[in-house]
Amino acid sequence: MADRSFLDWPFFEDGHRRLAEELEAWCRQHLSDDEEDDTDTACRTLVRKLGEGGWLRYCVPAAHGGVHDRLDVRSLALIRETLARHSGLADFAFAMQGLGSGAITLFGTETQKQAYLPAVARGDKIAAFALTEPGSGSDVASIETAVDEADGGYVVTGAKTYISNGGIADFYVLFARTGEAPGAKGLSAFIVDAGTEGLDDSERIQVIAPHPLATLRFSDMTLPASALLGARGQGFAQAMATLDVFRTTVGAAALGFARRALDEATKRALTRRLGHGTLADNPITQSKLAEMVLDIDTSALLIYRAAWLRDVKGARNSREAALAKLHATDSAQSVIDKAVQLFGGLGVTVGVPVERLYREIRALRIYEGASEVQKIVIARHHLKGYRS
């Protein structure tokens, strides 16, 4: 049984503890960690289930069908941690509803919010966040997808790639170059409905842990003026503000994977015979388990500190979120690797939970800011304190 004592930490309120317990019970009843042959269908089904269960209401503010007046990062992190322990695809489905609609929550007009957010909360519309391009991943300022004004609206040309929910999303929040200034200051955000003429989302991408991913191509795609999200030239700031909210929760998903790996490894150690005892009696095994426990508790402290800082103190938490994501994703990779090693040959056998976790964790060290990017963020904040 995965450790639950962290729920007593002072970062949480009673409502968070109830949320964790209620979601745990729901997961046990409704989720399976078996991989599906048809990932698209499985994802659509999970979004619907999460909507029916009321969990997607945490992805939007109360004014538009949500639970809290504003996005509560502690709730989002607890949900992602819990879902990830049970099903990586369920975590993915939940996370993308939040990330894909997050910029609308933060910067949308009332009309835009009403058009999309209640449907996101119900699971009626699937959201996507279209930032990465074939030639620009971590370097957002180098985005090349271009937007020109035409006939009172906009025309878009270019491409995006590795877009989560690509091909199944009902709408995309698209970041593109409008040219107000060079680099980061010349980007804007737009809401693009699936099926818009000139949008091609048919090129799918297969990865080691199956998720809906696609390359999007825009061939003179026409958007109305109402598609603009917030002010022109503010796209970079909008993308970073959205990632600031959800980056901490990536660490929480990694934490969920790590907790599951520790749970599986501990059960294996207690039951696998070794000589006259079990693996758990072996000092080397005990050392590995101790390292896993340490990494997990450290990650949890960083994650929920970052979430608490934003929720309670109302402070921007770029540094703390970077620390949480970096440590949680990198250490979860180490925890899961140790679990695979303890399972021996069984650990690399398809269908065994630790084998699936080994594939699931790898992408988290890349998306929403690779580990190397997080190090740059952390170092810049550190140096700024000395230079000021």
Short mmCIF file of C-alpha atoms in Angstrom, two decimals:
data_model
loop_
_atom_site.label_atom_id
_atom_site.label_comp_id
_atom_site.label_asym_id
_atom_site.label_seq_id
_atom_site.Cartn_x
_atom_site.Cartn_y
_atom_site.Cartn_z
CA MET A 1 0.00 0.00 0.00
CA ALA A 2 1.47 3.34 -1.09
CA ASP A 3 2.27 5.73 1.76
CA ARG A 4 -0.55 8.15 2.60
CA SER A 5 0.95 9.82 5.66
CA PHE A 6 1.95 12.87 3.61
CA LEU A 7 -1.71 13.93 3.64
CA ASP A 8 -1.16 15.03 7.26
CA TRP A 9 1.41 17.59 6.18
CA PRO A 10 0.49 21.24 6.83
CA PHE A 11 0.46 22.02 3.11
CA PHE A 12 -3.05 20.55 2.93
CA GLU A 13 -6.49 21.49 4.17
CA ASP A 14 -9.25 19.06 5.12
CA GLY A 15 -10.81 19.47 1.68
CA HIS A 16 -7.62 18.18 0.05
CA ARG A 17 -7.58 15.16 2.33
CA ARG A 18 -11.20 14.34 1.46
CA LEU A 19 -10.37 14.78 -2.22
CA ALA A 20 -7.48 12.32 -1.99
CA GLU A 21 -9.55 9.69 -0.18
CA GLU A 22 -12.58 10.03 -2.46
CA LEU A 23 -10.48 9.89 -5.62
CA GLU A 24 -8.57 6.86 -4.33
CA ALA A 25 -11.85 5.00 -3.86
CA TRP A 26 -13.08 6.08 -7.32
CA CYS A 27 -9.85 4.95 -8.98
CA ARG A 28 -10.07 1.51 -7.42
CA GLN A 29 -13.56 1.12 -8.82
CA HIS A 30 -13.21 2.72 -12.26
CA LEU A 31 -9.61 2.46 -13.47
CA SER A 32 -7.35 -0.25 -14.81
CA ASP A 33 -3.66 0.12 -15.56
CA ASP A 34 -3.83 -2.30 -18.49
CA GLU A 35 -2.71 -0.74 -21.76
CA GLU A 36 -5.40 -0.40 -24.39
CA ASP A 37 -5.08 -1.43 -28.02
CA ASP A 38 -7.03 1.66 -29.16
CA THR A 39 -5.46 4.56 -27.28
CA ASP A 40 -7.69 7.20 -28.88
CA THR A 41 -10.88 5.46 -27.80
CA ALA A 42 -9.47 4.76 -24.35
CA CYS A 43 -8.58 8.44 -23.91
CA ARG A 44 -12.02 9.63 -24.97
CA THR A 45 -13.58 7.14 -22.56
CA LEU A 46 -11.36 8.31 -19.71
CA VAL A 47 -12.20 11.97 -20.33
CA ARG A 48 -15.88 11.08 -20.20
CA LYS A 49 -15.42 9.03 -17.01
CA LEU A 50 -13.40 11.78 -15.33
CA GLY A 51 -16.08 14.29 -16.29
CA GLU A 52 -18.89 12.10 -14.96
CA GLY A 53 -16.94 11.57 -11.74
CA GLY A 54 -16.64 15.32 -11.25
CA TRP A 55 -12.82 15.30 -11.27
CA LEU A 56 -12.46 17.54 -14.32
CA ARG A 57 -14.22 20.30 -12.39
CA TYR A 58 -10.85 20.89 -10.72
CA CYS A 59 -9.44 21.94 -14.13
CA VAL A 60 -11.61 25.07 -14.40
CA PRO A 61 -12.72 27.85 -12.02
CA ALA A 62 -16.02 27.74 -10.15
CA ALA A 63 -17.57 30.47 -12.29
CA HIS A 64 -17.47 28.08 -15.24
CA GLY A 65 -18.39 24.77 -13.65
CA GLY A 66 -15.34 24.18 -11.46
CA VAL A 67 -14.80 23.52 -7.75
CA HIS A 68 -12.52 26.38 -6.64
CA ASP A 69 -12.75 30.07 -7.44
CA ARG A 70 -9.36 29.78 -9.12
CA LEU A 71 -7.20 26.83 -10.09
CA ASP A 72 -5.94 25.11 -6.94
CA VAL A 73 -2.54 23.59 -7.67
CA ARG A 74 -2.58 21.37 -4.58
CA SER A 75 -5.81 19.75 -5.79
CA LEU A 76 -4.45 19.34 -9.32
CA ALA A 77 -1.26 17.77 -7.97
CA LEU A 78 -3.09 15.39 -5.63
CA ILE A 79 -5.35 14.28 -8.46
CA ARG A 80 -2.44 13.70 -10.85
CA GLU A 81 -0.43 11.81 -8.24
CA THR A 82 -3.38 9.55 -7.45
CA LEU A 83 -4.38 8.94 -11.06
CA ALA A 84 -0.78 8.23 -12.08
CA ARG A 85 -0.48 5.52 -9.43
CA HIS A 86 -3.45 3.75 -10.97
CA SER A 87 -3.26 4.59 -14.69
CA GLY A 88 -0.81 6.65 -16.68
CA LEU A 89 -3.36 7.24 -19.41
CA ALA A 90 -5.95 8.49 -16.90
CA ASP A 91 -3.39 10.96 -15.58
CA PHE A 92 -2.67 12.07 -19.15
CA ALA A 93 -6.38 12.55 -19.91
CA PHE A 94 -6.88 14.67 -16.79
CA ALA A 95 -3.70 16.71 -17.22
CA MET A 96 -4.47 17.70 -20.79
CA GLN A 97 -7.93 18.95 -19.87
CA GLY A 98 -6.24 21.35 -17.47
CA LEU A 99 -3.23 22.33 -19.56
CA GLY A 100 -5.21 22.55 -22.79
CA SER A 101 -7.78 24.91 -21.31
CA GLY A 102 -5.49 26.68 -18.82
CA ALA A 103 -4.72 29.68 -21.01
CA ILE A 104 -8.45 30.22 -21.56
CA THR A 105 -8.98 30.15 -17.80
CA LEU A 106 -6.19 32.67 -17.24
CA PHE A 107 -6.59 35.00 -20.23
CA GLY A 108 -9.85 34.28 -22.06
CA THR A 109 -12.78 36.64 -22.49
CA GLU A 110 -16.01 35.76 -20.74
CA THR A 111 -17.43 34.61 -24.07
CA GLN A 112 -14.44 32.31 -24.67
CA LYS A 113 -14.62 30.91 -21.16
CA GLN A 114 -18.32 30.15 -21.46
CA ALA A 115 -17.80 28.51 -24.84
CA TYR A 116 -15.13 26.06 -23.68
CA LEU A 117 -14.62 25.71 -19.93
CA PRO A 118 -17.96 24.19 -18.85
CA ALA A 119 -17.61 21.60 -21.62
CA VAL A 120 -14.06 20.81 -20.45
CA ALA A 121 -15.32 20.28 -16.89
CA ARG A 122 -18.07 17.93 -18.08
CA GLY A 123 -15.72 15.97 -20.33
CA ASP A 124 -17.73 17.01 -23.39
CA LYS A 125 -14.78 18.73 -25.09
CA ILE A 126 -11.21 17.47 -25.23
CA ALA A 127 -8.55 20.18 -24.94
CA ALA A 128 -5.01 20.47 -26.34
CA PHE A 129 -2.04 22.82 -25.93
CA ALA A 130 -0.20 23.45 -29.23
CA LEU A 131 3.23 24.93 -28.50
CA THR A 132 6.04 22.65 -29.73
CA GLU A 133 7.22 22.83 -33.35
CA PRO A 134 9.51 20.66 -35.51
CA GLY A 135 12.24 23.28 -35.11
CA SER A 136 11.48 24.62 -31.65
CA GLY A 137 10.81 22.72 -28.46
CA SER A 138 12.27 24.23 -25.32
CA ASP A 139 13.16 27.41 -27.24
CA VAL A 140 9.63 28.82 -27.40
CA ALA A 141 10.89 32.19 -28.62
CA SER A 142 11.90 30.52 -31.90
CA ILE A 143 8.35 29.58 -32.90
CA GLU A 144 7.89 29.94 -36.67
CA THR A 145 4.19 29.18 -37.22
CA ALA A 146 3.01 32.47 -38.73
CA VAL A 147 -0.22 34.43 -38.45
CA ASP A 148 -1.23 37.23 -40.82
CA GLU A 149 -4.27 39.46 -40.65
CA ALA A 150 -6.79 39.02 -43.46
CA ASP A 151 -10.43 40.03 -43.97
CA GLY A 152 -10.98 40.95 -40.34
CA GLY A 153 -9.50 37.68 -39.10
CA TYR A 154 -6.28 35.69 -39.29
CA VAL A 155 -4.56 33.27 -41.64
CA VAL A 156 -2.19 30.67 -40.13
CA THR A 157 0.60 28.74 -41.85
CA GLY A 158 3.14 26.39 -40.30
CA ALA A 159 3.24 23.25 -38.17
CA LYS A 160 3.25 21.97 -34.60
CA THR A 161 4.45 18.56 -33.45
CA TYR A 162 4.29 16.22 -30.45
CA ILE A 163 0.94 17.75 -29.60
CA SER A 164 -0.79 15.78 -26.86
CA ASN A 165 -4.40 14.92 -27.75
CA GLY A 166 -3.54 15.77 -31.35
CA GLY A 167 -6.09 14.08 -33.56
CA ILE A 168 -8.74 13.63 -30.85
CA ALA A 169 -8.97 17.16 -29.41
CA ASP A 170 -12.09 19.26 -29.95
CA PHE A 171 -10.01 22.44 -29.73
CA TYR A 172 -6.40 23.59 -29.55
CA VAL A 173 -4.84 26.59 -27.84
CA LEU A 174 -2.30 27.56 -30.49
CA PHE A 175 0.77 29.74 -29.99
CA ALA A 176 2.03 31.42 -33.17
CA ARG A 177 4.07 34.36 -34.44
CA THR A 178 2.13 37.57 -35.08
CA GLY A 179 5.29 39.67 -35.38
CA GLU A 180 4.79 42.56 -32.97
CA ALA A 181 8.50 42.26 -32.13
CA PRO A 182 11.33 39.76 -32.63
CA GLY A 183 11.56 36.63 -30.53
CA ALA A 184 9.34 36.02 -27.53
CA LYS A 185 7.56 39.38 -27.77
CA GLY A 186 6.10 38.59 -31.19
CA LEU A 187 3.89 35.64 -30.22
CA SER A 188 0.14 35.45 -29.68
CA ALA A 189 -2.34 32.74 -28.65
CA PHE A 190 -5.44 31.58 -30.51
CA ILE A 191 -8.26 29.10 -29.95
CA VAL A 192 -8.62 26.71 -32.89
CA ASP A 193 -11.57 24.36 -33.16
CA ALA A 194 -10.91 20.90 -34.58
CA GLY A 195 -12.29 20.66 -38.08
CA THR A 196 -11.26 24.20 -38.98
CA GLU A 197 -10.51 24.32 -42.70
CA GLY A 198 -6.76 24.29 -43.30
CA LEU A 199 -5.98 22.30 -40.14
CA ASP A 200 -4.57 18.81 -40.74
CA ASP A 201 -4.15 16.69 -37.59
CA SER A 202 -3.95 13.32 -39.35
CA GLU A 203 -0.22 12.67 -38.89
CA ARG A 204 -0.01 10.63 -35.71
CA ILE A 205 3.12 9.95 -33.62
CA GLN A 206 3.81 6.65 -31.86
CA VAL A 207 5.82 6.78 -28.63
CA ILE A 208 7.04 4.19 -26.11
CA ALA A 209 4.14 4.80 -23.72
CA PRO A 210 1.10 5.08 -26.01
CA HIS A 211 -0.71 8.43 -25.86
CA PRO A 212 -2.62 10.39 -28.51
CA LEU A 213 0.04 12.55 -30.19
CA ALA A 214 0.05 14.25 -33.57
CA THR A 215 1.76 16.71 -35.85
CA LEU A 216 -0.55 19.59 -36.79
CA ARG A 217 -0.18 21.32 -40.15
CA PHE A 218 -1.76 24.66 -41.00
CA SER A 219 -2.29 25.46 -44.69
CA ASP A 220 -3.74 28.97 -44.94
CA MET A 221 -6.01 28.15 -42.01
CA THR A 222 -8.47 30.98 -41.49
CA LEU A 223 -9.53 32.07 -38.00
CA PRO A 224 -12.06 34.72 -36.98
CA ALA A 225 -10.95 37.75 -34.96
CA SER A 226 -12.68 36.19 -31.93
CA ALA A 227 -10.13 33.35 -31.93
CA LEU A 228 -7.43 35.63 -30.49
CA LEU A 229 -6.80 34.73 -26.84
CA GLY A 230 -5.87 37.76 -24.77
CA ALA A 231 -3.76 40.55 -26.23
CA ARG A 232 -1.55 40.29 -29.30
CA GLY A 233 2.13 39.89 -28.53
CA GLN A 234 1.44 38.29 -25.16
CA GLY A 235 1.56 34.67 -26.27
CA PHE A 236 4.92 33.88 -24.69
CA ALA A 237 3.87 35.28 -21.32
CA GLN A 238 0.56 33.41 -21.56
CA ALA A 239 2.30 30.12 -22.33
CA MET A 240 4.75 30.57 -19.45
CA ALA A 241 1.98 31.54 -17.01
CA THR A 242 0.02 28.42 -17.99
CA LEU A 243 3.07 26.21 -17.58
CA ASP A 244 3.79 27.81 -14.20
CA VAL A 245 0.44 26.48 -12.98
CA PHE A 246 0.78 22.98 -14.39
CA ARG A 247 4.54 22.32 -14.20
CA THR A 248 4.29 21.39 -10.53
CA THR A 249 1.67 18.79 -11.41
CA VAL A 250 4.04 17.06 -13.84
CA GLY A 251 6.21 16.38 -10.81
CA ALA A 252 3.13 15.06 -9.03
CA ALA A 253 2.45 12.59 -11.83
CA ALA A 254 6.07 11.41 -11.62
CA LEU A 255 5.59 11.04 -7.87
CA GLY A 256 2.55 8.85 -8.48
CA PHE A 257 4.55 6.63 -10.82
CA ALA A 258 7.36 6.40 -8.26
CA ARG A 259 4.99 5.51 -5.42
CA ARG A 260 3.49 2.72 -7.50
CA ALA A 261 6.98 1.44 -8.36
CA LEU A 262 7.99 1.41 -4.69
CA ASP A 263 4.78 -0.40 -3.77
CA GLU A 264 5.34 -3.05 -6.44
CA ALA A 265 9.03 -3.42 -5.53
CA THR A 266 8.26 -3.77 -1.82
CA LYS A 267 5.67 -6.49 -2.41
CA ARG A 268 8.13 -8.26 -4.69
CA ALA A 269 10.91 -8.03 -2.10
CA LEU A 270 8.69 -9.45 0.63
CA THR A 271 7.53 -12.44 -1.43
CA ARG A 272 10.50 -13.34 -3.66
CA ARG A 273 12.48 -16.15 -2.07
CA LEU A 274 16.27 -15.70 -1.78
CA GLY A 275 18.20 -18.42 0.01
CA HIS A 276 16.57 -19.06 3.37
CA GLY A 277 14.71 -15.75 3.36
CA THR A 278 13.33 -13.17 0.96
CA LEU A 279 14.77 -10.33 -1.08
CA ALA A 280 13.61 -7.98 1.70
CA ASP A 281 16.07 -9.61 4.11
CA ASN A 282 19.00 -8.72 1.87
CA PRO A 283 20.95 -5.57 2.91
CA ILE A 284 21.42 -4.51 -0.72
CA THR A 285 17.67 -4.67 -1.29
CA GLN A 286 17.06 -2.71 1.90
CA SER A 287 19.53 -0.04 0.72
CA LYS A 288 17.69 0.30 -2.59
CA LEU A 289 14.31 0.55 -0.87
CA ALA A 290 15.67 3.21 1.51
CA GLU A 291 16.95 5.27 -1.43
CA MET A 292 13.56 4.99 -3.12
CA VAL A 293 11.74 6.14 0.01
CA LEU A 294 14.11 9.09 0.37
CA ASP A 295 13.64 10.19 -3.26
CA ILE A 296 9.86 9.92 -2.98
CA ASP A 297 9.54 11.90 0.25
CA THR A 298 11.91 14.60 -1.03
CA SER A 299 9.91 14.92 -4.24
CA ALA A 300 6.64 15.15 -2.35
CA LEU A 301 7.98 17.92 -0.13
CA LEU A 302 9.16 19.94 -3.13
CA ILE A 303 5.93 19.42 -5.06
CA TYR A 304 3.51 20.35 -2.33
CA ARG A 305 5.65 23.26 -1.17
CA ALA A 306 5.52 24.68 -4.71
CA ALA A 307 1.76 24.15 -4.88
CA TRP A 308 1.18 25.65 -1.41
CA LEU A 309 3.29 28.69 -2.27
CA ARG A 310 1.08 29.50 -5.24
CA ASP A 311 -2.26 28.60 -3.64
CA VAL A 312 -1.79 30.09 -0.18
CA LYS A 313 0.82 32.79 -0.60
CA GLY A 314 -0.37 33.81 -4.05
CA ALA A 315 3.25 34.02 -5.13
CA ARG A 316 4.73 33.22 -8.51
CA ASN A 317 6.52 29.92 -8.00
CA SER A 318 8.65 29.49 -11.13
CA ARG A 319 11.74 28.56 -9.09
CA GLU A 320 9.91 26.18 -6.77
CA ALA A 321 7.97 24.56 -9.61
CA ALA A 322 11.21 24.02 -11.53
CA LEU A 323 12.83 22.43 -8.48
CA ALA A 324 9.80 20.18 -7.98
CA LYS A 325 9.56 19.05 -11.60
CA LEU A 326 13.28 18.49 -11.99
CA HIS A 327 13.74 16.47 -8.84
CA ALA A 328 10.49 14.52 -9.03
CA THR A 329 10.88 13.43 -12.65
CA ASP A 330 14.59 12.62 -12.47
CA SER A 331 14.29 10.78 -9.16
CA ALA A 332 11.18 8.89 -10.29
CA GLN A 333 13.23 7.58 -13.21
CA SER A 334 15.78 6.31 -10.66
CA VAL A 335 13.12 4.82 -8.37
CA ILE A 336 11.46 2.95 -11.22
CA ASP A 337 14.81 1.70 -12.53
CA LYS A 338 15.58 0.26 -9.10
CA ALA A 339 12.16 -1.41 -9.06
CA VAL A 340 12.82 -3.00 -12.45
CA GLN A 341 16.19 -4.25 -11.17
CA LEU A 342 14.57 -5.84 -8.11
CA PHE A 343 12.13 -7.68 -10.37
CA GLY A 344 14.96 -9.10 -12.47
CA GLY A 345 13.90 -10.53 -15.82
CA LEU A 346 10.25 -10.14 -14.89
CA GLY A 347 10.84 -6.38 -14.66
CA VAL A 348 11.36 -6.06 -18.40
CA THR A 349 8.46 -8.34 -19.32
CA VAL A 350 5.63 -6.61 -21.16
CA GLY A 351 2.51 -6.37 -19.03
CA VAL A 352 4.28 -6.21 -15.67
CA PRO A 353 3.49 -2.88 -13.91
CA VAL A 354 7.13 -1.82 -13.43
CA GLU A 355 7.85 -2.36 -17.14
CA ARG A 356 4.97 -0.06 -18.03
CA LEU A 357 6.13 2.52 -15.48
CA TYR A 358 9.63 2.38 -16.96
CA ARG A 359 8.19 3.51 -20.31
CA GLU A 360 5.71 5.97 -18.81
CA ILE A 361 8.20 7.99 -16.78
CA ARG A 362 10.67 8.82 -19.53
CA ALA A 363 8.62 11.48 -21.31
CA LEU A 364 8.02 13.47 -18.11
CA ARG A 365 11.67 14.51 -18.06
CA ILE A 366 11.14 16.15 -21.47
CA TYR A 367 7.69 17.73 -21.77
CA GLU A 368 6.62 21.02 -20.19
CA GLY A 369 10.26 22.01 -19.90
CA ALA A 370 13.03 19.43 -20.11
CA SER A 371 15.22 18.77 -17.08
CA GLU A 372 17.97 20.87 -18.62
CA VAL A 373 15.59 23.83 -18.94
CA GLN A 374 14.57 23.49 -15.31
CA LYS A 375 18.23 23.70 -14.31
CA ILE A 376 18.58 26.95 -16.23
CA VAL A 377 15.47 28.38 -14.52
CA ILE A 378 16.76 27.37 -11.09
CA ALA A 379 20.25 28.76 -11.73
CA ARG A 380 18.91 32.09 -13.02
CA HIS A 381 16.79 32.57 -9.91
CA HIS A 382 19.73 31.63 -7.72
CA LEU A 383 22.13 34.04 -9.45
CA LYS A 384 19.56 36.83 -9.47
CA GLY A 385 19.53 36.75 -5.67
CA TYR A 386 23.29 37.33 -5.58
CA ARG A 387 23.32 40.01 -8.26
CA SER A 388 20.49 42.13 -6.89
#
